[in-house]
Amino acid sequence: MTELTKRILFAVPAAAFFFFITWLGDFYFVGLIILVALFIQRELSMLAAGAGFEPDNFFPYTIGMWILLSPYLPHALAIGMAIFLLFIAIQIFKSGDQALKQVIGTFFCGIYAPLGLLAILLIRNTGATEIGFALTIGLLLMVWGNDVFAYFGGKYLGKKKLAPAISPNKTWEGFFFGILGALVGLTIGYYAVPIELSVSLLVLAPVTLLISIFGPIGDLTASRIKRAANAKDASDILPGHGGFFDRFDALILASPVFYLYLYILKILGYVSF
């Protein structure tokens, strides 16, 4: 069985399950995103340790949970300040250069994935539940469309390397095909989900370029971290896909981009949800 076949056999039912939980929304979706975030944080912690920035065993998850639950917590800012003060108070008594590296590793592992995935929770909670569902599906299809088109475009037509020092397989040809893939994904999501949005496809279309820039940046960020840790994949928990970080690396940065785009559209009066 080829690696591509393994990826497809796992990806199709996994995507269907993710769509189903996205449709359910509420605490089902929140619970799934928290679970994904915890897996990513665990993988990131191991990679950071491999790169010489071993994080604290407890605080990355505490920070991450605070970030993800902040929209639902009373006194969220005060809780965050308390976590920050407690962490710094404990770290200050540790000696040696490794203590500083642990602070850096802890903050990165605690903030990076949870903050990115918080955006997808905010998107899912946008407007009425069916609006949030449609927007979330649109985001997922843009990211996946970008990934698929970039992969095949780069594989069969790629010649000019995009970032050879970080990810030798990425090409400019794949990058431009990825933009087309994101647009195809957005179009499918816009028309396939039987929900009327208060925004036209033309107004949403420019975000595909931003998704196609920051999604690959998320991918390159993951590649750079894995290279620093001398690791091929974040883990081997997902057949044909490596780890959760390998699978969600693009979504971690694409989600905030889409959320901010929708936020700006709302400020400018282009949307009413």
Short mmCIF file of C-alpha atoms in Angstrom, two decimals:
data_model
loop_
_atom_site.label_atom_id
_atom_site.label_comp_id
_atom_site.label_asym_id
_atom_site.label_seq_id
_atom_site.Cartn_x
_atom_site.Cartn_y
_atom_site.Cartn_z
CA MET A 1 0.00 0.00 0.00
CA THR A 2 1.44 3.36 -1.04
CA GLU A 3 1.80 6.29 1.34
CA LEU A 4 -0.76 8.28 -0.67
CA THR A 5 -3.29 5.43 -0.39
CA LYS A 6 -2.79 5.33 3.38
CA ARG A 7 -3.36 9.07 3.57
CA ILE A 8 -6.58 8.91 1.56
CA LEU A 9 -7.97 5.92 3.47
CA PHE A 10 -7.48 7.75 6.74
CA ALA A 11 -8.33 11.27 5.55
CA VAL A 12 -11.79 10.54 4.10
CA PRO A 13 -13.43 9.08 7.24
CA ALA A 14 -11.51 11.54 9.44
CA ALA A 15 -12.83 14.47 7.41
CA ALA A 16 -16.38 13.08 7.58
CA PHE A 17 -16.08 12.77 11.37
CA PHE A 18 -14.71 16.31 11.64
CA PHE A 19 -17.59 17.65 9.52
CA PHE A 20 -20.11 15.82 11.70
CA ILE A 21 -18.69 17.25 14.94
CA THR A 22 -18.53 20.68 13.31
CA TRP A 23 -22.23 20.39 12.49
CA LEU A 24 -23.06 19.41 16.09
CA GLY A 25 -21.13 22.44 17.35
CA ASP A 26 -21.49 23.47 21.00
CA PHE A 27 -19.37 21.54 23.52
CA TYR A 28 -18.85 18.68 21.04
CA PHE A 29 -16.84 20.91 18.72
CA VAL A 30 -15.12 22.71 21.58
CA GLY A 31 -14.13 19.36 23.09
CA LEU A 32 -12.74 18.10 19.78
CA ILE A 33 -10.65 21.24 19.22
CA ILE A 34 -9.31 21.07 22.80
CA LEU A 35 -8.37 17.42 22.27
CA VAL A 36 -6.60 18.26 19.00
CA ALA A 37 -4.80 21.15 20.70
CA LEU A 38 -3.58 18.93 23.55
CA PHE A 39 -2.18 16.39 21.09
CA ILE A 40 -0.43 19.16 19.15
CA GLN A 41 0.98 20.65 22.34
CA ARG A 42 2.34 17.27 23.36
CA GLU A 43 4.00 16.83 19.97
CA LEU A 44 5.34 20.39 20.04
CA SER A 45 6.75 19.83 23.53
CA MET A 46 8.67 16.77 22.32
CA LEU A 47 9.96 18.65 19.28
CA ALA A 48 10.95 21.65 21.39
CA ALA A 49 12.82 19.34 23.76
CA GLY A 50 14.61 17.79 20.77
CA ALA A 51 15.63 21.28 19.65
CA GLY A 52 17.02 22.17 23.09
CA PHE A 53 14.02 24.16 24.36
CA GLU A 54 12.34 21.63 26.63
CA PRO A 55 9.19 23.25 28.06
CA ASP A 56 7.71 22.91 31.51
CA ASN A 57 5.68 19.72 32.01
CA PHE A 58 2.57 21.49 33.26
CA PHE A 59 2.26 25.10 32.15
CA PRO A 60 2.00 24.71 28.33
CA TYR A 61 -1.26 22.82 28.81
CA THR A 62 -2.48 25.26 31.47
CA ILE A 63 -1.82 28.22 29.18
CA GLY A 64 -3.39 26.39 26.25
CA MET A 65 -6.56 25.51 28.12
CA TRP A 66 -6.89 29.10 29.33
CA ILE A 67 -6.60 30.42 25.76
CA LEU A 68 -9.12 27.96 24.31
CA LEU A 69 -11.64 28.41 27.11
CA SER A 70 -11.21 32.18 27.47
CA PRO A 71 -14.43 32.99 25.52
CA TYR A 72 -16.40 30.89 27.99
CA LEU A 73 -14.61 31.67 31.29
CA PRO A 74 -15.75 34.34 33.73
CA HIS A 75 -12.88 36.64 34.71
CA ALA A 76 -10.72 35.16 31.91
CA LEU A 77 -8.19 38.01 31.95
CA ALA A 78 -7.67 37.74 35.72
CA ILE A 79 -7.18 33.97 35.43
CA GLY A 80 -4.63 34.49 32.66
CA MET A 81 -2.71 36.99 34.74
CA ALA A 82 -2.66 34.56 37.68
CA ILE A 83 -1.27 31.78 35.46
CA PHE A 84 1.39 34.15 34.12
CA LEU A 85 2.47 35.32 37.57
CA LEU A 86 2.62 31.79 38.96
CA PHE A 87 4.69 30.52 36.04
CA ILE A 88 7.22 33.38 36.24
CA ALA A 89 7.48 33.05 40.03
CA ILE A 90 8.36 29.36 39.69
CA GLN A 91 10.78 29.83 36.81
CA ILE A 92 12.80 32.60 38.47
CA PHE A 93 14.18 30.16 41.03
CA LYS A 94 15.60 27.82 38.39
CA SER A 95 19.28 28.33 37.60
CA GLY A 96 21.33 28.04 34.44
CA ASP A 97 20.77 28.90 30.78
CA GLN A 98 18.30 26.04 30.42
CA ALA A 99 15.82 27.94 32.60
CA LEU A 100 15.56 30.70 29.99
CA LYS A 101 15.16 28.14 27.20
CA GLN A 102 12.40 26.48 29.22
CA VAL A 103 10.54 29.80 29.48
CA ILE A 104 10.77 30.25 25.70
CA GLY A 105 9.73 26.66 25.02
CA THR A 106 6.83 26.83 27.47
CA PHE A 107 5.37 30.03 26.07
CA PHE A 108 5.66 28.84 22.47
CA CYS A 109 4.15 25.41 23.17
CA GLY A 110 1.47 26.99 25.32
CA ILE A 111 0.42 29.74 22.91
CA TYR A 112 1.11 28.74 19.29
CA ALA A 113 -1.45 26.00 18.58
CA PRO A 114 -4.14 27.06 21.11
CA LEU A 115 -4.23 30.65 19.85
CA GLY A 116 -4.50 29.48 16.26
CA LEU A 117 -7.21 26.95 17.08
CA LEU A 118 -9.09 29.48 19.22
CA ALA A 119 -9.86 31.29 15.98
CA ILE A 120 -11.70 28.29 14.57
CA LEU A 121 -13.85 28.19 17.73
CA LEU A 122 -14.66 31.87 17.26
CA ILE A 123 -15.54 31.27 13.60
CA ARG A 124 -17.82 28.37 14.55
CA ASN A 125 -19.55 30.65 17.06
CA THR A 126 -20.07 33.45 14.51
CA GLY A 127 -23.73 34.41 14.01
CA ALA A 128 -26.44 31.75 14.13
CA THR A 129 -25.25 28.15 14.45
CA GLU A 130 -25.82 27.39 10.75
CA ILE A 131 -23.79 30.47 9.73
CA GLY A 132 -20.89 29.41 11.94
CA PHE A 133 -21.07 25.91 10.49
CA ALA A 134 -20.97 27.18 6.89
CA LEU A 135 -18.03 29.49 7.60
CA THR A 136 -16.08 26.75 9.37
CA ILE A 137 -16.65 24.30 6.51
CA GLY A 138 -15.54 26.99 4.08
CA LEU A 139 -12.33 27.47 6.06
CA LEU A 140 -11.59 23.74 6.15
CA LEU A 141 -12.24 23.33 2.41
CA MET A 142 -9.99 26.30 1.60
CA VAL A 143 -7.12 24.87 3.64
CA TRP A 144 -7.56 21.34 2.32
CA GLY A 145 -8.05 22.56 -1.25
CA ASN A 146 -4.88 24.60 -0.98
CA ASP A 147 -2.98 21.62 0.38
CA VAL A 148 -4.20 19.16 -2.28
CA PHE A 149 -3.70 21.45 -5.28
CA ALA A 150 -0.29 22.59 -4.01
CA TYR A 151 0.80 18.97 -3.52
CA PHE A 152 -0.17 17.75 -6.99
CA GLY A 153 0.78 20.99 -8.74
CA GLY A 154 4.21 20.91 -7.13
CA LYS A 155 4.66 17.19 -7.70
CA TYR A 156 3.95 17.20 -11.44
CA LEU A 157 4.82 20.75 -12.49
CA GLY A 158 7.06 22.08 -9.73
CA LYS A 159 10.51 23.33 -10.73
CA LYS A 160 11.33 26.48 -8.77
CA LYS A 161 11.93 25.81 -5.07
CA LEU A 162 9.95 27.94 -2.63
CA ALA A 163 12.02 27.47 0.56
CA PRO A 164 14.69 24.81 -0.12
CA ALA A 165 16.47 25.32 3.20
CA ILE A 166 13.28 24.61 5.17
CA SER A 167 11.11 22.35 2.99
CA PRO A 168 12.87 21.14 -0.20
CA ASN A 169 9.69 19.73 -1.75
CA LYS A 170 7.73 23.00 -1.81
CA THR A 171 7.74 24.91 -5.09
CA TRP A 172 6.41 28.20 -6.42
CA GLU A 173 4.33 26.29 -8.94
CA GLY A 174 2.72 24.37 -6.08
CA PHE A 175 2.13 27.65 -4.23
CA PHE A 176 0.18 29.17 -7.14
CA PHE A 177 -1.80 25.97 -7.67
CA GLY A 178 -2.61 26.14 -3.97
CA ILE A 179 -4.29 29.53 -4.45
CA LEU A 180 -6.50 27.96 -7.11
CA GLY A 181 -7.24 25.06 -4.74
CA ALA A 182 -8.28 27.44 -1.95
CA LEU A 183 -10.62 29.23 -4.34
CA VAL A 184 -12.11 25.91 -5.47
CA GLY A 185 -12.56 24.89 -1.83
CA LEU A 186 -14.28 28.17 -0.96
CA THR A 187 -16.58 27.87 -3.99
CA ILE A 188 -17.55 24.30 -3.09
CA GLY A 189 -18.25 25.29 0.49
CA TYR A 190 -20.23 28.37 -0.55
CA TYR A 191 -22.59 26.50 -2.86
CA ALA A 192 -22.60 22.99 -1.39
CA VAL A 193 -23.68 23.96 2.13
CA PRO A 194 -27.42 24.74 1.86
CA ILE A 195 -27.22 27.87 3.99
CA GLU A 196 -27.62 31.42 2.70
CA LEU A 197 -24.84 33.73 3.84
CA SER A 198 -25.20 37.50 4.03
CA VAL A 199 -21.98 37.94 2.04
CA SER A 200 -21.24 37.26 -1.61
CA LEU A 201 -18.63 34.84 -2.90
CA LEU A 202 -16.89 37.77 -4.59
CA VAL A 203 -16.38 39.52 -1.24
CA LEU A 204 -15.00 36.34 0.33
CA ALA A 205 -12.74 35.42 -2.61
CA PRO A 206 -9.73 37.64 -1.66
CA VAL A 207 -9.28 35.68 1.58
CA THR A 208 -8.18 32.66 -0.49
CA LEU A 209 -4.93 34.52 -1.24
CA LEU A 210 -4.34 35.15 2.47
CA ILE A 211 -5.16 31.53 3.30
CA SER A 212 -2.73 30.44 0.58
CA ILE A 213 0.02 32.57 2.13
CA PHE A 214 -0.41 31.89 5.83
CA GLY A 215 -1.41 28.22 5.47
CA PRO A 216 1.94 27.39 3.84
CA ILE A 217 3.71 29.61 6.39
CA GLY A 218 2.19 27.39 9.08
CA ASP A 219 3.45 24.37 7.16
CA LEU A 220 6.93 25.88 6.82
CA THR A 221 6.93 26.76 10.53
CA ALA A 222 6.24 23.12 11.36
CA SER A 223 8.97 22.00 8.95
CA ARG A 224 11.46 24.37 10.53
CA ILE A 225 10.65 23.14 14.04
CA LYS A 226 10.93 19.49 12.97
CA ARG A 227 14.23 20.19 11.22
CA ALA A 228 15.57 21.82 14.39
CA ALA A 229 14.51 18.73 16.36
CA ASN A 230 15.91 16.40 13.67
CA ALA A 231 12.50 14.77 13.24
CA LYS A 232 10.65 13.79 10.05
CA ASP A 233 7.17 13.95 11.59
CA ALA A 234 5.74 15.35 14.81
CA SER A 235 4.64 11.81 15.73
CA ASP A 236 3.26 8.69 14.04
CA ILE A 237 -0.20 8.63 15.63
CA LEU A 238 -2.13 9.32 12.39
CA PRO A 239 -1.63 6.68 9.65
CA GLY A 240 -0.03 8.25 6.59
CA HIS A 241 -0.15 11.75 8.09
CA GLY A 242 2.39 11.70 10.94
CA GLY A 243 1.04 13.57 13.92
CA PHE A 244 -1.69 16.07 14.70
CA PHE A 245 0.77 18.94 14.26
CA ASP A 246 1.61 17.64 10.77
CA ARG A 247 -2.09 17.56 9.87
CA PHE A 248 -3.18 20.87 11.43
CA ASP A 249 -0.06 22.99 10.86
CA ALA A 250 -1.65 25.06 8.07
CA LEU A 251 -4.97 25.47 9.90
CA ILE A 252 -3.20 26.94 12.95
CA LEU A 253 -2.36 30.11 10.99
CA ALA A 254 -5.14 29.98 8.39
CA SER A 255 -7.88 30.14 11.05
CA PRO A 256 -6.80 33.50 12.55
CA VAL A 257 -6.43 34.93 9.03
CA PHE A 258 -10.00 33.96 8.12
CA TYR A 259 -11.35 35.19 11.46
CA LEU A 260 -9.62 38.57 11.09
CA TYR A 261 -10.87 38.86 7.50
CA LEU A 262 -14.46 38.27 8.64
CA TYR A 263 -13.92 40.69 11.54
CA ILE A 264 -12.77 43.45 9.16
CA LEU A 265 -15.69 42.76 6.80
CA LYS A 266 -18.04 43.20 9.76
CA ILE A 267 -16.40 46.49 10.76
CA LEU A 268 -16.69 47.76 7.17
CA GLY A 269 -20.35 46.75 7.02
CA TYR A 270 -20.03 44.06 4.35
CA VAL A 271 -21.52 41.36 6.59
CA SER A 272 -24.20 41.41 9.26
CA PHE A 273 -23.64 38.15 11.11
#
